[in-house]
Amino acid sequence: MTIHKPLQTDKNIDVVSLDETLASLDLAGRLSFVAGLGGRVVFTTSLGIEDQVITAAIGTHRLPIEVATLETGRLFPETVALISETEERYDIVIRRYYPEQDDIDAYAAKYGLNGFYESVEARHACCHVRKLKPLAKALEGASFWITGLRRGQSGNRASTPFAEFDAERNLIKINALADWDIEAIRAHVSEQSIPVNPLHGRGYPSIGCEPCTRAIKPGEPERAGRWWWENDEKRECGLHVADASHATVLSSPSQQ
Ligand code: SF4
């Protein structure tokens, strides 16, 4: 058993116990429990349907969880509009984290503004500038990072735990919807009249930056429309791929 002491909380956290506790709670209970552990709790939303479910729970229950989004500068207009709509609906602030203009200029000079189509390296470099660096700012000093990752989103996410230690960021990552399937998400959104991105209704189950997301065909995996030109089933933007597996984290954070 490994006990973790995330930043800015005086509590030592046993991630295995936390995972088990969260498994026994409903969504609001999970969020509320984590918010009560102390320290800074940040939820990063992409405004996708899963994240809207979490934002609605935070807003409805007035939970002391910061809501942040990575405004990459390449989002769909529908996504940008949904940020404001969601703020108004739940009377919350969604803090936008932007890339640095100097980084964007340097990227464009080296690869071209849309150089991400040319190679995996160029794509990762763009995600680094527009997503990973702003994410690092959003999570600075946080003890807990809430995400909307689900096991059913892709094979790569099939073993997503409720709680895992993120050694790279020295915080505990909480995947509050890990066990929800897409049908449950849609039913909840419908019951609660939660605002969602209209692109979901046009064949986009997973929505990222506009130039890197396309609609999927019937029968394709949920994330098939993300970086579709790359022939790699594990393609991710890098926000979540640094995570070691639950078991590895628990056995030895230093092995990551
Ligand atoms: Fe750049 Fe595409 Fe990554 Fe967005 S998803 S940061 S546009 S490579």
mmCIF file of N, CA and C in Angstrom, residues 7 29 33 45 47 58 64 88 98 110 115 142 147 164 183 187 197 208-210 218 240:
data_model
loop_
_atom_site.group_PDB
_atom_site.id
_atom_site.type_symbol
_atom_site.label_atom_id
_atom_site.label_comp_id
_atom_site.label_asym_id
_atom_site.label_seq_id
_atom_site.Cartn_x
_atom_site.Cartn_y
_atom_site.Cartn_z
ATOM 1 N N LEU A 7 -0.150 17.788 -2.998
ATOM 2 C CA LEU A 7 0.123 19.175 -2.650
ATOM 3 C C LEU A 7 -1.025 19.798 -1.860
ATOM 4 N N GLY A 29 -21.799 12.277 -4.810
ATOM 5 C CA GLY A 29 -21.101 11.810 -3.614
ATOM 6 C C GLY A 29 -19.598 11.745 -3.842
ATOM 7 N N PHE A 33 -17.108 14.097 -1.801
ATOM 8 C CA PHE A 33 -16.118 13.454 -0.937
ATOM 9 C C PHE A 33 -14.714 14.001 -1.216
ATOM 10 N N THR A 45 -12.509 20.780 -17.957
ATOM 11 C CA THR A 45 -13.574 20.362 -18.865
ATOM 12 C C THR A 45 -13.225 20.671 -20.320
ATOM 13 N N LEU A 47 -15.794 20.450 -22.325
ATOM 14 C CA LEU A 47 -17.167 20.759 -22.706
ATOM 15 C C LEU A 47 -17.830 19.590 -23.431
ATOM 16 N N ILE A 58 -21.287 19.821 -10.199
ATOM 17 C CA ILE A 58 -20.552 20.822 -9.402
ATOM 18 C C ILE A 58 -21.415 22.068 -9.206
ATOM 19 N N PRO A 64 -17.148 23.085 -3.876
ATOM 20 C CA PRO A 64 -15.948 23.940 -3.948
ATOM 21 C C PRO A 64 -14.869 23.314 -4.840
ATOM 22 N N GLU A 88 -23.513 30.500 -17.515
ATOM 23 C CA GLU A 88 -24.790 31.155 -17.170
ATOM 24 C C GLU A 88 -25.764 30.175 -16.560
ATOM 25 N N TYR A 98 -5.119 29.769 -21.699
ATOM 26 C CA TYR A 98 -4.744 29.951 -23.105
ATOM 27 C C TYR A 98 -3.277 29.581 -23.324
ATOM 28 N N LYS A 110 8.278 26.799 -36.984
ATOM 29 C CA LYS A 110 8.974 25.527 -37.184
ATOM 30 C C LYS A 110 8.172 24.538 -38.039
ATOM 31 N N GLY A 115 0.809 22.374 -39.036
ATOM 32 C CA GLY A 115 1.849 21.363 -39.256
ATOM 33 C C GLY A 115 1.553 20.029 -38.600
ATOM 34 N N ALA A 142 -2.516 22.172 -7.415
ATOM 35 C CA ALA A 142 -3.736 21.402 -7.130
ATOM 36 C C ALA A 142 -3.383 20.099 -6.419
ATOM 37 N N THR A 147 -11.449 14.468 -13.703
ATOM 38 C CA THR A 147 -11.593 14.312 -15.155
ATOM 39 C C THR A 147 -12.884 13.552 -15.469
ATOM 40 N N GLU A 164 -6.269 7.668 -8.965
ATOM 41 C CA GLU A 164 -4.902 7.221 -9.283
ATOM 42 C C GLU A 164 -3.938 8.358 -8.975
ATOM 43 N N GLU A 183 -24.666 5.387 -22.676
ATOM 44 C CA GLU A 183 -26.133 5.416 -22.579
ATOM 45 C C GLU A 183 -26.562 6.090 -21.274
ATOM 46 N N ALA A 187 -28.756 9.499 -20.967
ATOM 47 C CA ALA A 187 -30.010 9.499 -20.208
ATOM 48 C C ALA A 187 -29.974 10.576 -19.124
ATOM 49 N N ASN A 197 -22.915 20.094 -26.349
ATOM 50 C CA ASN A 197 -22.423 20.596 -27.625
ATOM 51 C C ASN A 197 -23.288 20.035 -28.758
ATOM 52 N N GLY A 208 -12.645 17.661 -29.872
ATOM 53 C CA GLY A 208 -11.440 18.375 -29.469
ATOM 54 C C GLY A 208 -11.294 19.621 -30.309
ATOM 55 N N CYS A 209 -10.080 19.900 -30.754
ATOM 56 C CA CYS A 209 -9.858 21.053 -31.620
ATOM 57 C C CYS A 209 -10.484 20.802 -32.995
ATOM 58 N N GLU A 210 -10.952 21.883 -33.609
ATOM 59 C CA GLU A 210 -11.674 21.758 -34.883
ATOM 60 C C GLU A 210 -10.858 21.072 -35.983
ATOM 61 N N PRO A 218 -21.076 5.243 -38.435
ATOM 62 C CA PRO A 218 -21.738 4.264 -37.553
ATOM 63 C C PRO A 218 -20.840 3.055 -37.330
ATOM 64 N N HIS A 240 -3.566 12.771 -20.810
ATOM 65 C CA HIS A 240 -3.794 11.619 -19.936
ATOM 66 C C HIS A 240 -2.840 10.467 -20.161
#
